[in-house]
PDB file of C-alpha atoms in Angstrom:
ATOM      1  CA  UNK A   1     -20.716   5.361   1.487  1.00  0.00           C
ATOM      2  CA  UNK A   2     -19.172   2.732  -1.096  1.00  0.00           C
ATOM      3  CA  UNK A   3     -14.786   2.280  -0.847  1.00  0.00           C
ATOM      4  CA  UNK A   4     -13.024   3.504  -3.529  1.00  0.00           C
ATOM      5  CA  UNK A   5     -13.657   1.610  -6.908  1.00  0.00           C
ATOM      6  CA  UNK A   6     -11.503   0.694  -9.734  1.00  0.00           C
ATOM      7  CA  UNK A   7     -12.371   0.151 -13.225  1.00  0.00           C
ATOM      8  CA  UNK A   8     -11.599  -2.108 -15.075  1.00  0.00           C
ATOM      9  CA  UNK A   9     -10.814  -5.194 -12.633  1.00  0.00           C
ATOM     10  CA  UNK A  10      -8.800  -7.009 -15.480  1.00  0.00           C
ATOM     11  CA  UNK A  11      -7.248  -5.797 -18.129  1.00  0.00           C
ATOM     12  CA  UNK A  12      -5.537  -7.621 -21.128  1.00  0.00           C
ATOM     13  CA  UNK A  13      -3.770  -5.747 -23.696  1.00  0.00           C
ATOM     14  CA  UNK A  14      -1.188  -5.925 -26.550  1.00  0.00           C
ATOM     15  CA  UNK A  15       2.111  -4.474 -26.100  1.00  0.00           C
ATOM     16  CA  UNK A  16       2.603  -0.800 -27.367  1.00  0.00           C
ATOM     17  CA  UNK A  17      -1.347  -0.346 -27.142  1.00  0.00           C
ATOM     18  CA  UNK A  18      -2.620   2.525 -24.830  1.00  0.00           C
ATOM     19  CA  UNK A  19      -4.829   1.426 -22.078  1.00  0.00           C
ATOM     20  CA  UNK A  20      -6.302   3.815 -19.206  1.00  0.00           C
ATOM     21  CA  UNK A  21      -7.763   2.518 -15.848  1.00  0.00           C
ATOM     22  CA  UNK A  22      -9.786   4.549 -13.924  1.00  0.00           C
ATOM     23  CA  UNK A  23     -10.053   5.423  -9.819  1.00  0.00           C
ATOM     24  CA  UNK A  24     -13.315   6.671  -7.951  1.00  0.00           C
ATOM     25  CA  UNK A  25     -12.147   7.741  -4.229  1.00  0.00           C
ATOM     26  CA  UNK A  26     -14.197   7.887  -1.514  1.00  0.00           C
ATOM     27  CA  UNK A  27     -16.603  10.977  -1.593  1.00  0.00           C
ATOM     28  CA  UNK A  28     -15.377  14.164   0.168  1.00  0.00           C
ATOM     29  CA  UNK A  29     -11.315  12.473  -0.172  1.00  0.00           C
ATOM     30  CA  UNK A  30      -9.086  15.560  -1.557  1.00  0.00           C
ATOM     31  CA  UNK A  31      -6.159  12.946  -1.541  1.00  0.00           C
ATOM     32  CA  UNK A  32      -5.452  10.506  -4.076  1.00  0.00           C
ATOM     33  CA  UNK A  33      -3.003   7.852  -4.508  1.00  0.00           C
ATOM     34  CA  UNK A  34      -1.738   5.430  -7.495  1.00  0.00           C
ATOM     35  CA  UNK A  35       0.841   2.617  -6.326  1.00  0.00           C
ATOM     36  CA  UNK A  36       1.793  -0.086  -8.558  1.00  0.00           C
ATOM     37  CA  UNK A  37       2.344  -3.804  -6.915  1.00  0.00           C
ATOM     38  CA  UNK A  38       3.958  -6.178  -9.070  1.00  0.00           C
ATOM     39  CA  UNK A  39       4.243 -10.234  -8.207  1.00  0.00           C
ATOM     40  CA  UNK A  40       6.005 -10.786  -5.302  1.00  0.00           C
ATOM     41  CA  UNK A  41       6.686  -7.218  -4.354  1.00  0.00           C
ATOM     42  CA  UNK A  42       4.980  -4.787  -1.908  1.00  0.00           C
ATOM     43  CA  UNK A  43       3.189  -1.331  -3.624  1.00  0.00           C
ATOM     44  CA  UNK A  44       5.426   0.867  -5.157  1.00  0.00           C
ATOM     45  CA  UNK A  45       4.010   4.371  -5.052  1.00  0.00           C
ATOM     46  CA  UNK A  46       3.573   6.518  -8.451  1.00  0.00           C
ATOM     47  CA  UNK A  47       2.109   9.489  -8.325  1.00  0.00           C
ATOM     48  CA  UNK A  48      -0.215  11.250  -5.239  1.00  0.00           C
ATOM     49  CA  UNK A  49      -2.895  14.234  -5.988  1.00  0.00           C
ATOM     50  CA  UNK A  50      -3.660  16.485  -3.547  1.00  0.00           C
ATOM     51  CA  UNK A  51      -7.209  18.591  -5.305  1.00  0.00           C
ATOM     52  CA  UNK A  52      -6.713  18.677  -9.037  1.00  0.00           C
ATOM     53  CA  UNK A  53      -2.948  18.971  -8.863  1.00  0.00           C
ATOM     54  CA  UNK A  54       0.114  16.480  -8.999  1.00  0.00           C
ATOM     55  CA  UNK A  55       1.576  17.079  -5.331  1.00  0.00           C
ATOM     56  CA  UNK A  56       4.164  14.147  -5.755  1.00  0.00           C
ATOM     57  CA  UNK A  57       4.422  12.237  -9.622  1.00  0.00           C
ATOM     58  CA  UNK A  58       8.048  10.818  -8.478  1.00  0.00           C
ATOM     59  CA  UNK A  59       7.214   7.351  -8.773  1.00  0.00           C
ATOM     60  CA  UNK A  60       6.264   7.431 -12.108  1.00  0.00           C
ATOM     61  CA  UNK A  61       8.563   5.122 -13.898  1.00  0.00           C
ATOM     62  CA  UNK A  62       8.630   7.621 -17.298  1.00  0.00           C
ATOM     63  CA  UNK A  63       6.900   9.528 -19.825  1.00  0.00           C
ATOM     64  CA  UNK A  64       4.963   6.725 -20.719  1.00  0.00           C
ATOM     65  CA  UNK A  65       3.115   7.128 -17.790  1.00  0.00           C
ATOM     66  CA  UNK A  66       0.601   9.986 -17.035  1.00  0.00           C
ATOM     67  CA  UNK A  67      -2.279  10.685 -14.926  1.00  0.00           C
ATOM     68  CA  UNK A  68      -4.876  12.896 -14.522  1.00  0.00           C
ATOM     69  CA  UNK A  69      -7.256  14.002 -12.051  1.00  0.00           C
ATOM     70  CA  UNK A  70      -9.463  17.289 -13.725  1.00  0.00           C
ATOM     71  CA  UNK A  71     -12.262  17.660 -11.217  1.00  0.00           C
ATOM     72  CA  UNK A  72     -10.603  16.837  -7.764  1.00  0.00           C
ATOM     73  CA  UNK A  73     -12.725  13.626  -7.669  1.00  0.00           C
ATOM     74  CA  UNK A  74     -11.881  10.671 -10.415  1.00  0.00           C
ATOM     75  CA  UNK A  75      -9.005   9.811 -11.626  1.00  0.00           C
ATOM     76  CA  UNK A  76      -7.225   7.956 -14.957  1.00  0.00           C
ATOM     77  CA  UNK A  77      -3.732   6.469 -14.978  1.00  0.00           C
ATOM     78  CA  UNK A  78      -2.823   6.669 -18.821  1.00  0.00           C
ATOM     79  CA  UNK A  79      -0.158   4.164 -20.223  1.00  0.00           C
ATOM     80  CA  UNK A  80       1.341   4.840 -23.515  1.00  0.00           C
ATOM     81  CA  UNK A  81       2.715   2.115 -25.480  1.00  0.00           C
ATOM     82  CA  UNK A  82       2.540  -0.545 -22.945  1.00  0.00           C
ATOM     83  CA  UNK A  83       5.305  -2.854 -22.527  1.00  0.00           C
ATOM     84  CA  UNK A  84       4.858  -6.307 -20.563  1.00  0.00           C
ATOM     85  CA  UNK A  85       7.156  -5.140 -17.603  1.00  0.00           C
ATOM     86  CA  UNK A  86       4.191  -3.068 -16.903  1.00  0.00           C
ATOM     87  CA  UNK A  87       1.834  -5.928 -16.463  1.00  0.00           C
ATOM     88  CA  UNK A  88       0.919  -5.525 -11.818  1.00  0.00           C
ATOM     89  CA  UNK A  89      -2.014  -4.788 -10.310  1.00  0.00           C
ATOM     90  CA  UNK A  90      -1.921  -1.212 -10.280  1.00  0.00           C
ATOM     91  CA  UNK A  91      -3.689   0.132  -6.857  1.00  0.00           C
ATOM     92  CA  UNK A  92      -5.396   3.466  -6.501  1.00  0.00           C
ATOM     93  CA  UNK A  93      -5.932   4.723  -2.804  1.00  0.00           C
ATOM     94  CA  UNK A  94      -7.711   7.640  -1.274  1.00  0.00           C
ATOM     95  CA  UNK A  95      -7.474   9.854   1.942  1.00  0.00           C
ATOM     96  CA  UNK A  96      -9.416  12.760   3.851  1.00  0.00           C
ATOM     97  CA  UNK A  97      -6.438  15.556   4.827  1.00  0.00           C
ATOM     98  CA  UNK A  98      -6.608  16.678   7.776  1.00  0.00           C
ATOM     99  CA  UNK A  99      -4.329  17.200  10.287  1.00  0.00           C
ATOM    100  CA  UNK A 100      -2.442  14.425  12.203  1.00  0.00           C
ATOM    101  CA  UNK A 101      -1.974  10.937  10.619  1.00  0.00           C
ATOM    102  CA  UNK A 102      -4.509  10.637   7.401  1.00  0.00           C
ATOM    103  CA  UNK A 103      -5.497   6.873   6.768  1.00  0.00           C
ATOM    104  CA  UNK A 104      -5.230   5.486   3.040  1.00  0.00           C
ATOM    105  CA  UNK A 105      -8.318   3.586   1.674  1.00  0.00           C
ATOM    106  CA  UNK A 106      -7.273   1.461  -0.517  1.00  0.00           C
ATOM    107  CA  UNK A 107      -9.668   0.382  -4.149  1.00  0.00           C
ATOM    108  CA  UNK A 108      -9.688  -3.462  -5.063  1.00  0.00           C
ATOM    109  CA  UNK A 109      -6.707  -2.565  -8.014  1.00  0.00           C
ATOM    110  CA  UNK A 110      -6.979  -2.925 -11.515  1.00  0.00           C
ATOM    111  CA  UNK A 111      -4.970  -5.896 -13.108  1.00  0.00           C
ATOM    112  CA  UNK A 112      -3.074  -5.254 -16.214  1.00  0.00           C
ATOM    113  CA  UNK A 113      -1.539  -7.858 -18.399  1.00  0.00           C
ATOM    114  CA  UNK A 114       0.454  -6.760 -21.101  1.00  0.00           C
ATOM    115  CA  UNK A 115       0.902  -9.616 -23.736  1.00  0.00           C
TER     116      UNK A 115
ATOM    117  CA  UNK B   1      17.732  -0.969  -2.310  1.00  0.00           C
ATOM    118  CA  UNK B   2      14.736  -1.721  -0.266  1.00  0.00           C
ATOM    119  CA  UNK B   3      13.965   1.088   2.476  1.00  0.00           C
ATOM    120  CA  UNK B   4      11.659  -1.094   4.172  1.00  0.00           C
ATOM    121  CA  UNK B   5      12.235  -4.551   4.216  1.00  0.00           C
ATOM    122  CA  UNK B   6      10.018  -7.515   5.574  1.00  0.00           C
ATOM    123  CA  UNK B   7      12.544 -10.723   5.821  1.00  0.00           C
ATOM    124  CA  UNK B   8      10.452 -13.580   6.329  1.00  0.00           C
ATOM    125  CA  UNK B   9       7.957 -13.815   2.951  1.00  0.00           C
ATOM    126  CA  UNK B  10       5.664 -16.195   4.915  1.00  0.00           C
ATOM    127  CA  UNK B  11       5.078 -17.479   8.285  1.00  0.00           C
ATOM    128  CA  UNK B  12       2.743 -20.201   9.645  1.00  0.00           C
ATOM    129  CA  UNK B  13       1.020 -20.548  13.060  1.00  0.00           C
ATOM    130  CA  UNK B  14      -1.480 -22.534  15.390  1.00  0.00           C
ATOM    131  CA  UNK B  15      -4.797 -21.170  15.854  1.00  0.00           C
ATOM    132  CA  UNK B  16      -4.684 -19.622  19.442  1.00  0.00           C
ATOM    133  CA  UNK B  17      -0.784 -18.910  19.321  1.00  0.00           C
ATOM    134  CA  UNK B  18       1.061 -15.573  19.215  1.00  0.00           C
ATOM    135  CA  UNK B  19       2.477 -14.501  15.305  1.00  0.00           C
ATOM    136  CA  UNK B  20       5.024 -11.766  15.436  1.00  0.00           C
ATOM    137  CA  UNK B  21       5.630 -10.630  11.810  1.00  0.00           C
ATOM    138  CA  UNK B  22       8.463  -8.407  11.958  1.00  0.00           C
ATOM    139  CA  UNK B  23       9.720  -4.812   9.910  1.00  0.00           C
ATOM    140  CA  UNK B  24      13.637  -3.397   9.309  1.00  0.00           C
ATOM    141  CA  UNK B  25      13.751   0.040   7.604  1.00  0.00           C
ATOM    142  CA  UNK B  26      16.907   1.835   6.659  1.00  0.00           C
ATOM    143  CA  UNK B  27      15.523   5.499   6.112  1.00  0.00           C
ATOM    144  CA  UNK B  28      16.252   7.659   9.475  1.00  0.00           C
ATOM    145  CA  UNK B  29      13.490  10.376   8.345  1.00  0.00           C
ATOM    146  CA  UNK B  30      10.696   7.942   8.390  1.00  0.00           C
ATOM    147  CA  UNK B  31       8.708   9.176  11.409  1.00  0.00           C
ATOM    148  CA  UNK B  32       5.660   6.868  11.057  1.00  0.00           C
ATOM    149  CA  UNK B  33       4.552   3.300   9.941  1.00  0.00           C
ATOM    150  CA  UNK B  34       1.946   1.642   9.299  1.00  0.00           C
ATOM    151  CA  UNK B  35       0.780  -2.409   8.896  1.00  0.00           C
ATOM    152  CA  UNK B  36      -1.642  -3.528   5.957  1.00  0.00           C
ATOM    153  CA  UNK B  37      -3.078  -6.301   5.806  1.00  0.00           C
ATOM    154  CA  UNK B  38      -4.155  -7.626   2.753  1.00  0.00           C
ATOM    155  CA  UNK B  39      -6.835 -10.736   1.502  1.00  0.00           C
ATOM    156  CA  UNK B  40      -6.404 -12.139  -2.758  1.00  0.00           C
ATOM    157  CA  UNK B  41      -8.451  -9.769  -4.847  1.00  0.00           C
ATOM    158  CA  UNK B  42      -8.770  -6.817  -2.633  1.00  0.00           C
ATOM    159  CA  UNK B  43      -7.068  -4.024  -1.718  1.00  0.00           C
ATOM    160  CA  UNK B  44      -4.621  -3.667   1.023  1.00  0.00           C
ATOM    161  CA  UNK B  45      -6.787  -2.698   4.368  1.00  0.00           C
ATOM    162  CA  UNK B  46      -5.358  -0.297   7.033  1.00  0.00           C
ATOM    163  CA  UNK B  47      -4.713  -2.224  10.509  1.00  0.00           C
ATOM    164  CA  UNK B  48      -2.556  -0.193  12.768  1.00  0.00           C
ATOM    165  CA  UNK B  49      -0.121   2.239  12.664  1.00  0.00           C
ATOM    166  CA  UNK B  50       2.623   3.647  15.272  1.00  0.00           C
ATOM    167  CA  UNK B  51       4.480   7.182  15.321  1.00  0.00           C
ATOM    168  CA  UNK B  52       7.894   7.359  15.772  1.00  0.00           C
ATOM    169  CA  UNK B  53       7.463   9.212  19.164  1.00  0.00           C
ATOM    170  CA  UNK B  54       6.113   6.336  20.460  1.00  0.00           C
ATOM    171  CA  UNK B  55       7.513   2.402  20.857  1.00  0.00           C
ATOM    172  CA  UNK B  56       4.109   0.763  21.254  1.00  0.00           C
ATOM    173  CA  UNK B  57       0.408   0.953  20.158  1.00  0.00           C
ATOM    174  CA  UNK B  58      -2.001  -1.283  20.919  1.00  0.00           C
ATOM    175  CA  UNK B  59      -5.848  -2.117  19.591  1.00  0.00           C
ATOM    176  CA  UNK B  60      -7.677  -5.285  20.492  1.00  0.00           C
ATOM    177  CA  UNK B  61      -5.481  -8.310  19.073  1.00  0.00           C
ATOM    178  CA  UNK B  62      -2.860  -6.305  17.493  1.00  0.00           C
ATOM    179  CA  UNK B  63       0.170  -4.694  18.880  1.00  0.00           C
ATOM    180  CA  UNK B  64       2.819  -2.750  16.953  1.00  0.00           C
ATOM    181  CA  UNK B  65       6.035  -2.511  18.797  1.00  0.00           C
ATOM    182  CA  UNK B  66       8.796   0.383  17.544  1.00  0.00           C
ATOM    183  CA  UNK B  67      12.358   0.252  17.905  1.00  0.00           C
ATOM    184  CA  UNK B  68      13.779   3.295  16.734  1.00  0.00           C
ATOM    185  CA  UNK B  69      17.492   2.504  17.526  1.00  0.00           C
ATOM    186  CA  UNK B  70      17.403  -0.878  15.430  1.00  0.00           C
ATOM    187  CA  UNK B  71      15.038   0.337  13.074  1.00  0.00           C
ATOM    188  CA  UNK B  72      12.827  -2.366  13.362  1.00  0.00           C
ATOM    189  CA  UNK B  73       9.125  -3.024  14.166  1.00  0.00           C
ATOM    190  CA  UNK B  74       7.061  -5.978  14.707  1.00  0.00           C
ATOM    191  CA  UNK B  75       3.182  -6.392  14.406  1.00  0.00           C
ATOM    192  CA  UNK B  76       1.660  -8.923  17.027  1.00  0.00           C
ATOM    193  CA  UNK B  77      -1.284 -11.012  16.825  1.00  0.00           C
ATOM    194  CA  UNK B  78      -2.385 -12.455  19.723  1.00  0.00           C
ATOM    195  CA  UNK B  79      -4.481 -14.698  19.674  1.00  0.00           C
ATOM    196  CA  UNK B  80      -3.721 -15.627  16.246  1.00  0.00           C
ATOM    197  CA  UNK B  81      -7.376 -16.145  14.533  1.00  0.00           C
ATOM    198  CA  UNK B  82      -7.973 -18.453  11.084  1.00  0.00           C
ATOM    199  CA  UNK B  83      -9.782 -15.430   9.606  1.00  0.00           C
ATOM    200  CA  UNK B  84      -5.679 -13.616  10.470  1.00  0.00           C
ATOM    201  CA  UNK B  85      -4.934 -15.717   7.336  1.00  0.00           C
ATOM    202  CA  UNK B  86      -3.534 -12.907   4.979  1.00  0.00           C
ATOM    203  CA  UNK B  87      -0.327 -11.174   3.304  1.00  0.00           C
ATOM    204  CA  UNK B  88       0.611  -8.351   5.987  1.00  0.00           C
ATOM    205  CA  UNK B  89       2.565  -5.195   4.457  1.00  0.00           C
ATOM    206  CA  UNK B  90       4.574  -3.186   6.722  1.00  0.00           C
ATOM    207  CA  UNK B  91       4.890   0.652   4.855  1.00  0.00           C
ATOM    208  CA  UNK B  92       6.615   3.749   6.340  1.00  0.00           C
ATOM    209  CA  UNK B  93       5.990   7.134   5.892  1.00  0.00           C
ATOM    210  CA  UNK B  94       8.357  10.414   6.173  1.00  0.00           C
ATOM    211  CA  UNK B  95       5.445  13.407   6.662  1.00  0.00           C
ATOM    212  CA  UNK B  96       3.951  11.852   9.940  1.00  0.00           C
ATOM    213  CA  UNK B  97       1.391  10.340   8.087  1.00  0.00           C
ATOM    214  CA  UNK B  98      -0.381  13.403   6.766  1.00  0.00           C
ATOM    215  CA  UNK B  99       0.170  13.261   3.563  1.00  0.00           C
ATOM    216  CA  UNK B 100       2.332  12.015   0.656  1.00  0.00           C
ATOM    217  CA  UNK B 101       3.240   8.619  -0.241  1.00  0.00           C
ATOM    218  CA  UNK B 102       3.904   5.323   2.056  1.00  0.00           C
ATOM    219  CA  UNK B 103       6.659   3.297   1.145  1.00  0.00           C
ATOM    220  CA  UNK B 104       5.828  -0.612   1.375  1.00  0.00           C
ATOM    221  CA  UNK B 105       7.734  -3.898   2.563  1.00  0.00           C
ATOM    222  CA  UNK B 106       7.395  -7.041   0.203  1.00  0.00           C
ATOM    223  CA  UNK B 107       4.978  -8.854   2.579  1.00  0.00           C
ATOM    224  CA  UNK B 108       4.666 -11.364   4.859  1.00  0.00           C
ATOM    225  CA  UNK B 109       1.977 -14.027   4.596  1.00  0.00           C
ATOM    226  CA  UNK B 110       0.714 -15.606   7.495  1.00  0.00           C
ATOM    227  CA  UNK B 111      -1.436 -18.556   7.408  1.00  0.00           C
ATOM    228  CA  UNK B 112      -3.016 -19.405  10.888  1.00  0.00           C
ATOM    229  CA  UNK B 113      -3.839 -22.825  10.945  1.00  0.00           C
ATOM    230  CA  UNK B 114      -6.820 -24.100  12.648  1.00  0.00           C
TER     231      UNK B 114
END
Protein backbone atom coordinates (compact mmCIF):
# COMPACT_ATOMS: atom_id res chain seq x y z
CA UNK A 1 0.00 0.00 0.00
CA UNK A 2 3.21 2.38 0.07
CA UNK A 3 2.92 5.92 -2.56
CA UNK A 4 5.00 5.90 -5.29
CA UNK A 5 8.83 6.06 -4.43
CA UNK A 6 11.71 7.71 -6.01
CA UNK A 7 15.22 6.79 -5.95
CA UNK A 8 17.66 8.50 -5.41
CA UNK A 9 16.28 11.56 -3.21
CA UNK A 10 19.46 13.69 -4.09
CA UNK A 11 21.52 13.53 -6.66
CA UNK A 12 24.87 15.42 -7.36
CA UNK A 13 26.63 15.00 -10.51
CA UNK A 14 29.28 16.47 -12.89
CA UNK A 15 28.25 18.00 -16.02
CA UNK A 16 28.28 15.70 -19.19
CA UNK A 17 28.09 12.56 -16.74
CA UNK A 18 25.05 10.17 -17.23
CA UNK A 19 22.89 9.80 -14.26
CA UNK A 20 19.48 7.68 -14.14
CA UNK A 21 16.76 8.10 -11.39
CA UNK A 22 14.39 5.64 -10.90
CA UNK A 23 10.23 5.63 -10.25
CA UNK A 24 8.21 2.78 -8.39
CA UNK A 25 4.30 3.61 -8.96
CA UNK A 26 1.76 2.52 -6.96
CA UNK A 27 0.97 -1.28 -7.44
CA UNK A 28 -1.75 -2.16 -10.00
CA UNK A 29 -1.08 1.85 -11.71
CA UNK A 30 -0.83 1.18 -15.70
CA UNK A 31 -0.15 5.04 -15.91
CA UNK A 32 2.99 6.69 -15.39
CA UNK A 33 4.13 10.15 -15.36
CA UNK A 34 7.66 12.11 -15.34
CA UNK A 35 7.33 16.06 -14.89
CA UNK A 36 10.25 18.12 -14.27
CA UNK A 37 9.84 21.28 -11.68
CA UNK A 38 12.56 23.62 -11.72
CA UNK A 39 13.01 26.67 -8.93
CA UNK A 40 10.35 28.85 -9.01
CA UNK A 41 8.30 27.17 -11.66
CA UNK A 42 5.29 24.78 -11.52
CA UNK A 43 5.91 20.88 -13.10
CA UNK A 44 6.57 20.77 -16.53
CA UNK A 45 5.43 17.45 -17.92
CA UNK A 46 8.00 15.08 -19.97
CA UNK A 47 7.01 12.08 -20.96
CA UNK A 48 3.63 9.80 -19.78
CA UNK A 49 3.51 5.74 -20.17
CA UNK A 50 0.53 4.15 -20.55
CA UNK A 51 1.68 -0.15 -20.02
CA UNK A 52 5.17 -0.54 -21.38
CA UNK A 53 4.75 2.04 -24.11
CA UNK A 54 5.53 5.89 -24.54
CA UNK A 55 1.80 7.24 -25.00
CA UNK A 56 3.01 10.98 -24.88
CA UNK A 57 7.27 11.71 -24.75
CA UNK A 58 6.47 15.50 -25.97
CA UNK A 59 7.88 17.13 -23.11
CA UNK A 60 11.06 15.76 -23.37
CA UNK A 61 13.38 18.63 -23.83
CA UNK A 62 15.82 16.40 -26.46
CA UNK A 63 17.69 13.41 -27.23
CA UNK A 64 19.50 13.68 -24.22
CA UNK A 65 16.68 12.62 -22.48
CA UNK A 66 15.17 9.04 -22.52
CA UNK A 67 13.08 6.87 -20.48
CA UNK A 68 12.11 3.60 -20.11
CA UNK A 69 9.53 1.59 -18.60
CA UNK A 70 10.18 -2.49 -19.76
CA UNK A 71 7.80 -4.31 -17.45
CA UNK A 72 4.72 -1.92 -17.14
CA UNK A 73 5.73 -1.33 -13.47
CA UNK A 74 9.23 0.72 -12.74
CA UNK A 75 10.52 3.16 -14.43
CA UNK A 76 14.18 5.06 -15.24
CA UNK A 77 14.52 8.59 -16.62
CA UNK A 78 18.06 8.40 -18.37
CA UNK A 79 20.06 11.74 -18.85
CA UNK A 80 22.90 11.77 -21.18
CA UNK A 81 25.57 14.21 -20.77
CA UNK A 82 24.01 16.30 -18.18
CA UNK A 83 24.22 19.92 -18.39
CA UNK A 84 23.46 22.23 -15.22
CA UNK A 85 20.19 23.69 -16.82
CA UNK A 86 19.00 20.29 -16.03
CA UNK A 87 19.59 20.54 -12.35
CA UNK A 88 15.10 20.47 -10.80
CA UNK A 89 13.56 18.13 -8.91
CA UNK A 90 12.40 15.84 -11.41
CA UNK A 91 8.81 14.30 -10.23
CA UNK A 92 7.50 10.93 -11.25
CA UNK A 93 3.62 10.39 -10.78
CA UNK A 94 1.33 7.46 -11.16
CA UNK A 95 -2.43 6.76 -12.00
CA UNK A 96 -5.07 3.79 -12.17
CA UNK A 97 -7.00 4.29 -15.86
CA UNK A 98 -10.14 3.98 -15.75
CA UNK A 99 -12.79 5.76 -17.01
CA UNK A 100 -13.81 9.32 -15.92
CA UNK A 101 -11.23 11.66 -14.26
CA UNK A 102 -7.98 9.42 -13.16
CA UNK A 103 -6.15 11.07 -10.08
CA UNK A 104 -2.19 11.48 -10.27
CA UNK A 105 -0.16 10.23 -7.22
CA UNK A 106 2.54 11.99 -7.05
CA UNK A 107 6.43 10.29 -5.61
CA UNK A 108 8.51 12.64 -3.21
CA UNK A 109 10.89 13.67 -6.62
CA UNK A 110 14.34 13.06 -7.10
CA UNK A 111 16.69 16.19 -6.85
CA UNK A 112 19.35 16.57 -9.39
CA UNK A 113 22.18 19.00 -9.23
CA UNK A 114 24.31 19.22 -12.04
CA UNK A 115 27.68 20.95 -11.07
CA UNK B 1 3.91 31.47 -22.95
CA UNK B 2 2.34 30.17 -19.86
CA UNK B 3 -1.11 28.26 -20.55
CA UNK B 4 -1.93 28.33 -17.04
CA UNK B 5 -0.91 31.04 -15.07
CA UNK B 6 -1.17 31.64 -11.18
CA UNK B 7 -0.50 35.64 -10.65
CA UNK B 8 0.01 36.09 -7.14
CA UNK B 9 3.40 33.80 -6.15
CA UNK B 10 2.38 34.07 -2.45
CA UNK B 11 -0.38 35.11 -0.30
CA UNK B 12 -0.71 35.46 3.51
CA UNK B 13 -3.77 35.07 5.80
CA UNK B 14 -5.24 34.99 9.47
CA UNK B 15 -5.96 31.76 10.93
CA UNK B 16 -9.86 31.49 10.72
CA UNK B 17 -10.14 33.84 7.54
CA UNK B 18 -11.17 32.96 3.97
CA UNK B 19 -7.86 32.56 1.26
CA UNK B 20 -8.96 32.63 -2.31
CA UNK B 21 -5.91 31.65 -4.44
CA UNK B 22 -6.87 32.28 -7.86
CA UNK B 23 -6.11 30.44 -11.70
CA UNK B 24 -6.16 32.25 -15.50
CA UNK B 25 -5.63 29.75 -18.36
CA UNK B 26 -5.44 30.69 -21.99
CA UNK B 27 -6.01 27.16 -23.68
CA UNK B 28 -9.91 26.89 -24.79
CA UNK B 29 -9.58 22.88 -25.04
CA UNK B 30 -8.73 22.45 -21.46
CA UNK B 31 -11.90 20.75 -20.16
CA UNK B 32 -10.70 19.99 -16.60
CA UNK B 33 -8.47 21.33 -13.69
CA UNK B 34 -7.23 20.41 -10.94
CA UNK B 35 -5.52 22.16 -7.49
CA UNK B 36 -2.27 20.59 -5.82
CA UNK B 37 -1.19 21.34 -2.99
CA UNK B 38 2.16 20.86 -2.14
CA UNK B 39 4.45 20.73 1.50
CA UNK B 40 8.91 21.18 1.06
CA UNK B 41 10.23 17.74 0.30
CA UNK B 42 7.22 15.97 -0.92
CA UNK B 43 5.40 15.54 -3.76
CA UNK B 44 2.58 17.59 -4.97
CA UNK B 45 -0.80 16.00 -3.28
CA UNK B 46 -4.15 15.95 -5.21
CA UNK B 47 -6.87 18.33 -3.44
CA UNK B 48 -9.74 18.98 -5.72
CA UNK B 49 -10.52 19.13 -9.07
CA UNK B 50 -13.55 20.69 -11.23
CA UNK B 51 -14.79 19.71 -14.90
CA UNK B 52 -15.42 22.17 -17.24
CA UNK B 53 -19.20 21.26 -17.34
CA UNK B 54 -19.47 22.41 -14.12
CA UNK B 55 -18.67 26.10 -12.29
CA UNK B 56 -18.38 24.78 -8.74
CA UNK B 57 -17.24 21.76 -6.62
CA UNK B 58 -17.15 21.62 -3.25
CA UNK B 59 -15.46 19.12 -0.39
CA UNK B 60 -15.24 20.04 3.25
CA UNK B 61 -13.04 23.38 3.45
CA UNK B 62 -12.28 23.67 -0.12
CA UNK B 63 -14.24 25.07 -2.93
CA UNK B 64 -13.14 25.36 -6.57
CA UNK B 65 -15.10 27.89 -8.45
CA UNK B 66 -14.95 27.76 -12.64
CA UNK B 67 -15.40 30.50 -14.89
CA UNK B 68 -15.31 29.31 -18.24
CA UNK B 69 -15.98 32.69 -20.04
CA UNK B 70 -12.92 34.46 -18.21
CA UNK B 71 -10.97 31.50 -18.03
CA UNK B 72 -10.29 31.73 -14.60
CA UNK B 73 -10.69 29.62 -11.41
CA UNK B 74 -10.18 30.16 -7.85
CA UNK B 75 -9.59 27.55 -4.99
CA UNK B 76 -11.22 28.60 -1.54
CA UNK B 77 -10.24 27.80 1.84
CA UNK B 78 -12.48 28.49 4.33
CA UNK B 79 -11.64 28.43 7.28
CA UNK B 80 -8.13 28.96 6.51
CA UNK B 81 -6.18 26.32 8.92
CA UNK B 82 -2.16 26.77 10.01
CA UNK B 83 -1.63 23.19 8.81
CA UNK B 84 -3.20 25.14 4.99
CA UNK B 85 0.40 26.48 5.10
CA UNK B 86 1.69 25.21 1.62
CA UNK B 87 2.59 26.09 -2.19
CA UNK B 88 -0.88 25.41 -4.07
CA UNK B 89 -0.51 24.47 -7.95
CA UNK B 90 -3.38 25.03 -10.11
CA UNK B 91 -2.83 22.38 -13.43
CA UNK B 92 -5.29 21.87 -16.34
CA UNK B 93 -5.90 19.10 -18.34
CA UNK B 94 -7.31 18.71 -22.12
CA UNK B 95 -8.58 14.71 -22.05
CA UNK B 96 -11.14 15.25 -19.12
CA UNK B 97 -8.79 14.04 -16.81
CA UNK B 98 -8.43 10.48 -18.03
CA UNK B 99 -5.37 10.39 -19.14
CA UNK B 100 -2.32 12.24 -20.52
CA UNK B 101 -0.44 14.98 -19.05
CA UNK B 102 -1.60 18.06 -16.66
CA UNK B 103 -0.22 21.24 -17.40
CA UNK B 104 0.83 23.25 -14.11
CA UNK B 105 0.65 27.03 -12.86
CA UNK B 106 3.89 28.42 -11.09
CA UNK B 107 2.32 28.29 -7.59
CA UNK B 108 0.96 30.14 -5.07
CA UNK B 109 2.16 29.89 -1.49
CA UNK B 110 -0.03 30.55 1.20
CA UNK B 111 1.07 30.92 4.66
CA UNK B 112 -1.89 30.97 7.22
CA UNK B 113 -0.83 32.64 10.13
CA UNK B 114 -1.92 31.63 13.48
Amino acid sequence: GAGVSQTPSNKVTEKGKYVELRCDPISGHTALYWYRQSLGQGPEFLIYFQGTGAADDSGLPNDRFFAVRPEGSVSTLKIQRTERGDSAVYLCASSFQRGGYNEQFFGPGTRLTVL
Amino acid sequence: DQQVKQNSPSLSVQEGRISILNCDYTNSMFDYFLWYKKYPAEGPTFLISISSIKDKNEDGRFTVFLNKSAKHLSLHIVPSQPGDSAVYFCAASGYGGSQGNLIFGKGTKLSVKP
